[in-house]
Coordinates of C-alpha atoms in Angstrom, one line a residue:
M8 CA 97.4 -132.2 -115.3
A9 CA 95.4 -131.8 -112.2
S10 CA 91.9 -130.5 -112.5
K11 CA 92.6 -127.4 -110.4
E12 CA 95.5 -126.4 -112.7
V13 CA 93.3 -126.9 -115.8
S14 CA 90.6 -124.7 -114.2
A15 CA 93.1 -122.0 -113.3
M16 CA 94.5 -122.1 -116.8
I17 CA 91.1 -121.6 -118.4
K18 CA 90.3 -118.8 -116.0
Q19 CA 93.4 -117.0 -117.1
G20 CA 92.3 -117.4 -120.7
F21 CA 89.1 -115.4 -120.2
I22 CA 89.5 -111.9 -121.8
S23 CA 87.6 -109.0 -120.4
D24 CA 87.9 -106.9 -123.6
P25 CA 85.6 -108.5 -126.2
T26 CA 87.6 -106.9 -129.0
L27 CA 91.0 -108.2 -127.9
S28 CA 92.6 -111.6 -128.1
L29 CA 95.7 -112.4 -126.0
S30 CA 98.0 -115.4 -125.8
F31 CA 99.4 -116.2 -122.3
S32 CA 102.8 -117.5 -123.3
P33 CA 105.3 -115.1 -121.7
S34 CA 108.2 -117.4 -122.3
R35 CA 107.9 -117.2 -126.1
T36 CA 109.7 -114.5 -128.0
T37 CA 108.1 -115.3 -131.3
P38 CA 104.4 -115.1 -132.0
P39 CA 102.6 -118.4 -132.2
R40 CA 101.9 -119.9 -135.6
L41 CA 98.4 -119.2 -136.8
Y42 CA 96.5 -121.7 -139.0
S43 CA 93.0 -122.6 -139.8
P44 CA 92.1 -126.2 -139.2
S45 CA 90.4 -126.4 -142.6
S46 CA 93.4 -125.2 -144.5
S47 CA 96.1 -127.5 -145.8
P48 CA 99.2 -127.7 -143.5
P49 CA 102.4 -126.1 -144.6
P50 CA 104.7 -128.4 -146.7
P51 CA 107.3 -130.3 -144.7
P52 CA 110.9 -129.0 -144.8
A53 CA 113.0 -130.3 -147.7
E54 CA 115.3 -133.1 -146.8
P55 CA 119.0 -132.0 -147.1
T56 CA 121.0 -134.0 -149.6
R57 CA 124.4 -135.4 -148.8
P58 CA 126.7 -137.7 -150.6
S59 CA 126.1 -141.4 -149.9
L60 CA 129.0 -142.8 -147.9
N61 CA 129.7 -146.3 -146.7
N62 CA 131.0 -144.9 -143.4
P63 CA 129.1 -141.8 -142.4
T64 CA 130.6 -139.5 -139.9
L65 CA 129.3 -138.9 -136.4
F66 CA 128.0 -135.5 -137.5
E67 CA 126.1 -137.0 -140.4
M68 CA 124.6 -139.7 -138.1
M69 CA 123.5 -137.1 -135.6
S70 CA 122.0 -135.0 -138.5
E71 CA 120.1 -138.0 -139.8
E72 CA 118.7 -138.8 -136.3
N73 CA 117.6 -135.2 -135.9
L74 CA 115.9 -135.3 -139.3
R75 CA 114.0 -138.5 -138.4
G76 CA 112.9 -136.8 -135.2
S77 CA 111.7 -133.8 -137.1
K78 CA 109.8 -136.0 -139.6
T79 CA 108.1 -137.8 -136.7
M80 CA 107.0 -134.5 -135.1
E81 CA 105.7 -133.3 -138.4
E82 CA 103.7 -136.5 -138.9
S83 CA 102.3 -136.2 -135.4
R84 CA 101.3 -132.5 -136.1
R85 CA 99.6 -133.6 -139.3
R86 CA 97.6 -136.3 -137.5
T87 CA 96.5 -133.7 -135.0
Q88 CA 95.4 -131.3 -137.7
R89 CA 93.4 -134.0 -139.4
R90 CA 91.6 -135.0 -136.2
V91 CA 91.0 -131.4 -135.2
A92 CA 89.6 -130.6 -138.7
K93 CA 87.3 -133.7 -138.3
F94 CA 86.0 -132.4 -134.9
I95 CA 85.5 -128.9 -136.3
S96 CA 83.4 -130.3 -139.2
E97 CA 81.4 -132.3 -136.6
L98 CA 80.9 -129.2 -134.6
N99 CA 79.6 -127.3 -137.6
A100 CA 77.3 -130.1 -138.4
Y101 CA 75.8 -130.0 -134.9
S102 CA 75.4 -126.2 -135.1
F103 CA 73.6 -126.5 -138.5
K104 CA 71.4 -129.2 -137.1
N105 CA 70.4 -127.0 -134.2
G106 CA 69.5 -124.0 -136.3
G107 CA 67.5 -122.5 -133.5
L108 CA 70.7 -121.5 -131.8
G109 CA 71.2 -118.6 -134.1
P110 CA 74.6 -117.2 -135.1
S111 CA 77.6 -118.0 -132.9
D112 CA 78.5 -115.3 -130.3
V113 CA 81.7 -116.7 -128.7
R114 CA 85.1 -117.1 -130.3
L115 CA 86.8 -119.9 -128.5
T116 CA 90.6 -120.3 -129.1
V117 CA 92.7 -123.2 -127.8
V118 CA 96.5 -122.8 -127.8
S119 CA 98.8 -125.7 -127.3
R120 CA 102.2 -125.6 -125.5
D121 CA 104.1 -125.5 -128.8
G122 CA 102.0 -122.5 -130.0
N123 CA 99.5 -124.2 -132.3
R124 CA 96.1 -122.6 -132.2
V125 CA 92.6 -123.7 -133.0
S126 CA 89.6 -121.2 -133.1
M127 CA 86.0 -122.2 -133.0
D128 CA 82.8 -120.2 -133.3
V129 CA 80.5 -121.5 -130.6
H130 CA 77.3 -120.4 -128.8
R131 CA 77.3 -118.9 -125.3
I132 CA 73.9 -120.6 -124.5
V133 CA 75.4 -124.0 -125.2
L134 CA 78.5 -123.4 -123.1
S135 CA 76.6 -121.9 -120.3
E136 CA 73.9 -124.7 -120.2
K137 CA 76.4 -127.5 -120.3
S138 CA 79.3 -126.1 -118.3
R139 CA 79.0 -124.5 -114.8
F140 CA 82.3 -122.9 -115.3
F141 CA 81.4 -121.2 -118.5
A142 CA 78.0 -120.2 -117.0
E143 CA 79.7 -118.4 -114.1
N144 CA 82.2 -116.5 -116.3
L145 CA 80.1 -115.8 -119.4
S146 CA 77.2 -114.5 -117.3
Q147 CA 79.2 -111.3 -116.6
R148 CA 78.9 -110.3 -120.3
R149 CA 75.3 -110.5 -121.3
E150 CA 75.2 -107.5 -123.7
K151 CA 73.2 -108.5 -126.7
G152 CA 75.1 -108.6 -129.9
I153 CA 78.5 -108.5 -128.3
A154 CA 80.7 -111.5 -129.0
H155 CA 82.9 -113.0 -126.4
T156 CA 86.5 -114.0 -127.0
V157 CA 87.8 -116.8 -124.8
E158 CA 91.3 -118.3 -125.1
I159 CA 92.6 -121.4 -123.3
S160 CA 96.4 -121.4 -123.2
E161 CA 99.2 -123.9 -122.6
C162 CA 97.0 -127.0 -123.4
D163 CA 98.6 -130.4 -123.3
D164 CA 96.3 -131.8 -126.1
I165 CA 94.3 -129.6 -128.4
E166 CA 92.3 -132.5 -129.7
V167 CA 90.8 -133.3 -126.3
Y168 CA 89.7 -129.7 -125.7
V169 CA 88.1 -129.4 -129.1
E170 CA 86.4 -132.8 -128.8
T171 CA 85.0 -131.8 -125.3
V172 CA 83.4 -128.8 -126.9
V173 CA 81.9 -131.1 -129.6
L174 CA 80.4 -133.3 -126.8
M175 CA 78.6 -130.2 -125.4
Y176 CA 76.6 -130.0 -128.7
C177 CA 75.9 -133.8 -128.8
D178 CA 72.5 -135.1 -127.8
D179 CA 73.5 -138.7 -127.1
L180 CA 76.9 -138.7 -125.4
K181 CA 77.0 -142.4 -124.6
K182 CA 76.5 -143.3 -128.3
R183 CA 79.1 -140.7 -129.2
L184 CA 81.7 -142.4 -127.0
I185 CA 81.2 -145.9 -128.4
G186 CA 84.4 -146.9 -130.1
E187 CA 86.7 -144.6 -128.2
N188 CA 89.6 -146.0 -126.2
V189 CA 90.0 -145.8 -122.5
T190 CA 93.0 -143.4 -122.6
N191 CA 91.1 -140.8 -124.7
V192 CA 88.0 -141.0 -122.5
L193 CA 90.1 -140.4 -119.4
A194 CA 91.5 -137.3 -121.1
L195 CA 87.9 -136.1 -121.9
L196 CA 86.9 -136.8 -118.3
Q197 CA 89.8 -134.6 -117.1
V198 CA 88.8 -131.6 -119.2
S199 CA 85.1 -132.2 -118.5
A200 CA 85.8 -132.1 -114.7
A201 CA 87.9 -129.0 -115.1
I202 CA 85.1 -127.0 -116.8
M203 CA 82.4 -128.7 -114.7
F204 CA 80.7 -130.3 -117.7
D205 CA 78.5 -132.6 -115.7
A206 CA 76.9 -134.5 -118.6
G207 CA 80.4 -135.2 -120.0
I208 CA 81.6 -136.4 -116.6
T209 CA 78.7 -138.7 -116.2
S210 CA 79.0 -140.1 -119.7
C211 CA 82.7 -140.7 -119.4
L212 CA 82.3 -142.5 -116.0
E213 CA 79.5 -144.7 -117.4
Y214 CA 81.7 -145.6 -120.3
L215 CA 84.6 -146.5 -118.0
E216 CA 82.3 -148.6 -115.9
A217 CA 81.0 -150.5 -118.9
V218 CA 84.1 -151.3 -120.9
P219 CA 86.8 -153.9 -120.1
W220 CA 90.2 -152.6 -119.2
S221 CA 93.7 -154.0 -120.0
E222 CA 96.2 -154.1 -117.2
D223 CA 97.8 -150.9 -118.4
E224 CA 94.5 -149.2 -118.8
E225 CA 93.4 -150.3 -115.3
E226 CA 96.4 -148.5 -113.8
K227 CA 95.6 -145.4 -115.7
V228 CA 91.9 -145.5 -114.6
V229 CA 92.7 -145.9 -110.9
Y230 CA 95.4 -143.2 -111.0
H231 CA 93.3 -140.6 -112.9
L232 CA 90.2 -141.1 -110.9
S233 CA 92.2 -140.8 -107.7
Q234 CA 93.4 -137.4 -108.9
L235 CA 90.1 -136.0 -109.8
E236 CA 87.9 -134.4 -107.1
L237 CA 84.8 -136.2 -108.1
H238 CA 82.2 -138.0 -106.1
G239 CA 79.2 -140.2 -106.7
S240 CA 79.9 -142.5 -109.6
I241 CA 83.6 -143.0 -109.0
P242 CA 83.2 -145.7 -106.4
E243 CA 81.0 -147.6 -108.8
V244 CA 83.6 -147.4 -111.5
L245 CA 86.3 -148.7 -109.2
Q246 CA 84.2 -151.6 -107.7
R247 CA 85.9 -154.0 -110.1
V248 CA 89.3 -153.3 -108.6
S249 CA 88.5 -152.5 -105.0
S250 CA 86.4 -154.1 -102.3
E251 CA 85.7 -153.7 -98.6
P252 CA 88.8 -153.9 -96.4
S253 CA 89.9 -157.5 -96.3
T254 CA 90.4 -159.3 -93.0
S255 CA 92.8 -162.2 -92.4
A256 CA 89.8 -164.5 -91.5
R257 CA 88.0 -163.6 -94.7
S258 CA 91.2 -164.2 -96.8
D259 CA 91.8 -167.5 -95.1
G260 CA 88.3 -168.6 -95.8
I261 CA 88.6 -167.8 -99.5
L262 CA 91.9 -169.5 -99.9
L263 CA 90.8 -172.6 -97.9
N264 CA 87.9 -173.0 -100.2
L265 CA 90.2 -172.7 -103.3
L266 CA 92.9 -175.0 -102.1
G267 CA 90.4 -177.5 -100.7
G268 CA 88.6 -177.5 -104.1
I269 CA 91.9 -178.3 -105.9
L270 CA 92.7 -181.2 -103.5
Q271 CA 89.3 -182.7 -104.3
A272 CA 89.4 -182.2 -108.1
K273 CA 88.4 -185.1 -110.3
D274 CA 90.2 -184.0 -113.4
D275 CA 94.0 -184.4 -113.0
K276 CA 94.8 -182.0 -115.9
A277 CA 92.6 -179.2 -114.5
R278 CA 93.9 -179.9 -111.0
R279 CA 97.5 -179.4 -112.1
E280 CA 96.7 -176.3 -114.0
M281 CA 95.0 -174.7 -111.0
Q282 CA 97.9 -175.8 -108.7
T283 CA 100.3 -173.9 -111.0
L284 CA 98.0 -170.9 -111.2
I285 CA 97.5 -170.6 -107.4
S286 CA 101.2 -171.1 -106.7
R287 CA 102.2 -168.4 -109.1
L288 CA 99.6 -165.9 -107.7
L289 CA 100.7 -166.7 -104.1
R290 CA 104.4 -166.1 -105.2
E291 CA 103.5 -162.8 -106.8
D292 CA 101.6 -161.7 -103.6
S293 CA 104.6 -162.5 -101.4
L294 CA 106.7 -160.2 -103.6
D295 CA 104.2 -157.4 -103.3
E296 CA 104.7 -155.5 -100.1
D297 CA 101.3 -153.9 -100.4
S298 CA 99.4 -157.1 -100.9
R299 CA 96.4 -157.5 -98.6
F300 CA 95.9 -161.2 -99.4
D301 CA 98.0 -163.9 -97.9
V302 CA 97.6 -167.5 -96.7
S303 CA 98.0 -168.3 -93.0
K304 CA 100.2 -171.0 -91.6
D305 CA 97.2 -172.6 -89.9
T306 CA 95.3 -172.9 -93.1
L307 CA 98.2 -174.7 -94.9
Y308 CA 98.8 -177.1 -92.0
Q309 CA 95.1 -177.9 -91.8
L310 CA 95.3 -179.0 -95.5
C311 CA 98.5 -181.0 -94.7
H312 CA 96.8 -183.0 -92.0
K313 CA 93.9 -183.6 -94.4
C314 CA 96.3 -185.0 -97.0
L315 CA 98.1 -187.2 -94.5
S316 CA 94.9 -188.7 -93.3
S317 CA 93.9 -189.5 -96.9
L318 CA 97.3 -191.1 -97.6
V319 CA 97.0 -193.3 -94.5
L320 CA 93.5 -194.4 -95.6
C321 CA 94.6 -195.1 -99.1
L322 CA 97.6 -197.2 -98.0
S323 CA 95.5 -199.1 -95.5
E324 CA 93.1 -200.0 -98.2
A325 CA 95.9 -201.0 -100.5
I326 CA 97.2 -203.5 -97.9
G327 CA 93.8 -205.0 -97.4
T328 CA 92.8 -205.2 -101.0
D329 CA 93.1 -208.3 -103.2
G330 CA 92.8 -208.2 -106.9
S331 CA 89.2 -209.1 -107.0
K332 CA 87.8 -206.3 -104.9
R333 CA 89.1 -203.1 -106.4
D334 CA 91.0 -202.1 -109.5
R335 CA 94.7 -201.7 -108.7
G336 CA 95.1 -198.9 -111.3
V337 CA 92.4 -196.8 -109.6
L338 CA 93.9 -197.3 -106.2
M339 CA 97.4 -196.4 -107.5
A340 CA 96.0 -193.2 -109.1
E341 CA 94.4 -192.2 -105.7
I342 CA 97.7 -192.6 -103.8
A343 CA 99.6 -190.7 -106.5
R344 CA 97.0 -187.9 -106.4
E345 CA 97.1 -187.5 -102.6
A346 CA 100.9 -187.6 -102.6
D347 CA 101.0 -185.0 -105.3
N348 CA 98.6 -182.8 -103.4
L349 CA 100.7 -183.0 -100.3
Q350 CA 103.9 -182.1 -102.3
W351 CA 102.1 -179.0 -103.7
I352 CA 101.1 -177.8 -100.2
V353 CA 104.7 -178.4 -99.0
D354 CA 106.0 -176.4 -101.9
I355 CA 103.8 -173.5 -100.8
L356 CA 105.1 -173.9 -97.2
I357 CA 108.7 -173.8 -98.4
E358 CA 108.0 -170.7 -100.6
K359 CA 106.3 -169.0 -97.6
R360 CA 109.1 -170.0 -95.2
M361 CA 106.7 -171.9 -93.1
A362 CA 107.9 -175.5 -93.6
N363 CA 110.0 -175.9 -90.5
D364 CA 107.2 -177.6 -88.5
F365 CA 106.4 -179.9 -91.4
V366 CA 109.8 -181.6 -91.1
K367 CA 108.9 -182.8 -87.6
L368 CA 105.3 -183.6 -88.7
W369 CA 106.6 -185.8 -91.6
A370 CA 109.3 -187.4 -89.4
D371 CA 106.6 -188.4 -86.9
Q372 CA 104.5 -190.3 -89.6
R373 CA 105.8 -193.7 -88.5
E374 CA 102.4 -195.3 -89.1
L375 CA 102.4 -194.1 -92.6
A376 CA 106.0 -195.2 -93.1
E377 CA 105.2 -198.7 -91.8
L378 CA 102.2 -198.9 -94.2
H379 CA 104.5 -197.6 -97.0
S380 CA 106.9 -200.5 -96.5
K381 CA 104.1 -203.1 -96.9
I382 CA 102.8 -202.2 -100.4
P383 CA 104.5 -202.6 -103.8
T384 CA 106.9 -199.9 -104.9
M385 CA 104.8 -199.1 -107.9
Y386 CA 102.1 -197.8 -105.7
R387 CA 104.1 -195.9 -103.1
H388 CA 107.1 -194.2 -104.8
E389 CA 105.2 -190.9 -105.1
I390 CA 105.3 -190.6 -101.3
S391 CA 109.1 -190.7 -101.2
R392 CA 109.2 -187.6 -103.4
I393 CA 108.0 -185.6 -100.3
T394 CA 111.1 -186.8 -98.4
A395 CA 113.3 -185.8 -101.4
Q396 CA 111.5 -182.4 -101.5
L397 CA 112.4 -181.8 -97.8
C398 CA 116.0 -182.8 -98.2
I399 CA 116.5 -180.5 -101.2
A400 CA 115.0 -177.6 -99.2
I401 CA 117.2 -178.4 -96.1
G402 CA 120.2 -178.7 -98.3
R403 CA 119.6 -175.3 -99.8
G404 CA 119.0 -173.7 -96.4
S405 CA 115.3 -173.0 -97.1
I406 CA 114.3 -175.0 -94.1
L407 CA 116.0 -174.5 -90.7
V408 CA 115.3 -177.2 -88.1
P409 CA 117.2 -178.6 -85.2
K410 CA 119.6 -181.5 -85.7
E411 CA 117.2 -183.9 -83.9
N412 CA 114.4 -183.2 -86.4
R413 CA 116.8 -183.7 -89.3
L414 CA 118.0 -187.0 -87.9
S415 CA 114.4 -188.1 -87.2
L416 CA 113.4 -187.3 -90.8
L417 CA 116.1 -189.6 -92.1
S418 CA 115.5 -192.3 -89.6
T419 CA 111.9 -192.6 -90.6
W420 CA 112.0 -192.1 -94.3
L421 CA 115.6 -192.6 -95.7
D422 CA 115.2 -196.4 -96.2
A423 CA 111.9 -195.8 -98.1
L424 CA 113.7 -193.2 -100.3
Y425 CA 116.5 -195.7 -101.1
E426 CA 113.9 -198.4 -102.1
D427 CA 111.8 -196.0 -104.2
F428 CA 114.5 -194.0 -105.9
G429 CA 114.7 -196.2 -109.0
W430 CA 111.0 -196.0 -109.6
M431 CA 111.0 -192.2 -108.9
R432 CA 113.8 -191.7 -111.5
R433 CA 112.2 -193.9 -114.2
A434 CA 108.6 -192.9 -113.7
Y435 CA 109.0 -189.1 -113.6
K436 CA 111.1 -187.1 -116.0
S437 CA 110.5 -184.1 -113.8
V438 CA 112.6 -185.7 -111.0
D439 CA 116.1 -184.2 -111.1
K440 CA 118.3 -187.1 -110.0
K441 CA 121.3 -184.9 -109.2
L442 CA 119.2 -182.3 -107.3
V443 CA 117.8 -185.1 -105.1
E444 CA 121.3 -186.6 -104.5
D445 CA 122.8 -183.2 -103.7
G446 CA 120.0 -182.3 -101.3
L447 CA 120.3 -185.7 -99.5
S448 CA 124.1 -185.3 -99.3
Q449 CA 123.8 -181.8 -97.8
T450 CA 121.2 -183.0 -95.3
I451 CA 123.4 -185.9 -94.1
L452 CA 126.4 -183.7 -93.8
T453 CA 124.6 -181.4 -91.4
L454 CA 124.5 -184.2 -88.8
S455 CA 127.2 -185.1 -86.3
L456 CA 130.2 -186.9 -87.6
R457 CA 129.1 -190.1 -85.8
Q458 CA 125.6 -189.9 -87.3
Q459 CA 127.1 -189.3 -90.8
Q460 CA 129.2 -192.4 -90.4
V461 CA 126.3 -194.7 -89.6
I462 CA 124.2 -193.4 -92.4
L463 CA 126.9 -193.4 -95.1
M464 CA 128.2 -196.8 -94.2
N465 CA 124.7 -198.1 -94.6
W466 CA 124.4 -196.3 -98.0
F467 CA 127.8 -197.8 -99.1
D468 CA 126.5 -201.3 -98.8
R469 CA 123.2 -200.4 -100.5
F470 CA 124.9 -198.7 -103.4
L471 CA 127.1 -201.6 -104.1
N472 CA 124.1 -203.9 -104.4
K473 CA 121.6 -201.5 -106.1
G474 CA 123.7 -199.3 -108.3
D475 CA 121.7 -196.6 -110.2
D476 CA 118.6 -197.6 -108.3
C477 CA 120.1 -196.1 -105.2
P478 CA 120.9 -192.4 -104.8
N479 CA 124.6 -191.7 -105.6
I480 CA 125.8 -189.6 -102.7
Q481 CA 129.5 -190.2 -103.2
R482 CA 130.2 -186.5 -102.6
A483 CA 128.8 -186.8 -99.0
F484 CA 130.9 -189.9 -98.5
E485 CA 134.0 -188.0 -99.6
V486 CA 133.4 -185.1 -97.3
W487 CA 132.7 -187.4 -94.4
W488 CA 135.9 -189.3 -95.2
R489 CA 138.0 -186.1 -95.2
R490 CA 136.4 -184.9 -92.0
A491 CA 136.8 -188.2 -90.2
F492 CA 140.4 -189.2 -91.3
I493 CA 142.4 -186.6 -93.2
R494 CA 141.3 -183.3 -91.6
Q495 CA 141.5 -184.6 -88.0
C496 CA 145.0 -185.9 -88.6
T497 CA 146.1 -182.6 -90.1
D498 CA 144.6 -180.7 -87.2
V499 CA 146.6 -182.9 -84.7
E500 CA 149.8 -182.4 -86.6
D501 CA 149.3 -178.6 -86.9
S502 CA 148.4 -178.3 -83.2
S503 CA 151.6 -180.1 -82.2
Q504 CA 153.7 -177.5 -84.1
L505 CA 151.8 -174.5 -82.9
Q506 CA 154.0 -172.2 -80.8
I507 CA 153.0 -168.9 -79.1
T508 CA 155.7 -166.4 -78.1
V509 CA 155.0 -163.5 -75.8
C510 CA 157.4 -160.7 -75.5
S511 CA 157.1 -157.1 -74.2
Y512 CA 158.4 -154.1 -76.1
P513 CA 159.9 -151.1 -74.3
P514 CA 157.7 -148.1 -74.2

């Protein structure tokens, strides 16, 4: 409920005649139920008895469902009564503690939407001092000895209104709110804002600023504070979820630092965990149309060039290293880490639909491909996973590049992929052999028929000699065979039988 509506409702509840109490519920034809919070609630309705049947009828099932709903409502009403009775006792204790206030001179009644009522004997001086709304309205009736009767109708939650009145009598509001949940404090804030209870507003905002929020609570806090017409402390409360308007340069700077830190990480387990985290967050941001944070193409390609330079350096060192100068295991780990970093960046490029330029960039790495061919397979097979990664994306249609770039990619890196495939398959359980083979097949089949023939004839000889250590792209071979021999013959035969007859019909 908006604060203006709550204020208007309370204004309607003020009664000019101090001897009369009215209920603003014109839609009700029966008088609201009256009860005292301290009295015991009426007994629940007796449960109807019915014979036990193995197959109850639809009517019996509906009756049982209605009965369960009635019991749930009754339990909820009892809980409300217990909490209200607790607040009334607390209010009486505060009144007794502050004996200088004298006898109460305002009868405050709160009426819920379902007609339940709670009446409290309170002091005009407390209401007027703590609430600017009550001060304005109760100042009109200052006759000594005359009690005011105030009624607040159509309340969403009686408990919140009664607890707000209790807070007016409390000396240490911050201490009083310790242990409350965020949802309840938001409700107290709404009522406090409606009656202009400034101390209550301040205490609720201080509470919200200090406590942690769950994700659901965060949404509620942002929504409710945006609805309330408050100023001053609200920006401080929302600082944890909002900041100055973000610029693309600022976002790129943050992301460049994060990604660069991951690429230079010393601990492989932590590096992989952060790679997974950042990838998931970027994926979520791409699905959020209102997201203000995204990574630029320039930033990602800057990191790609950095990884490529590191790979060239590592492979050059591997070629010039003999066993006495540097530990082979350390060198192999460095090459694997740099290749894995590049695979991760390429994954992000594919996810962001920015990988088209990388196909040409990778195809142009002839120096790297030459170095790759000069070192043992056990050191270099990680690099071929990047080629497989690109072929899978091209085969799925996730990367759209000209035929020249696709051919250049295979011309530079296909032989290396053939040589490293056995190591890739055995060293990494995460490598899906069929996925790589399907991606490679689809990529080859996007080329011209003559280019398909050259590549597949070369594969045919390799597969006969290598077996499972060579990608099995028989499907691509079959499609090429049909295209080259069967379909062309059929097309010639069909075209020879094709006849077109033209005739004119009389009008």
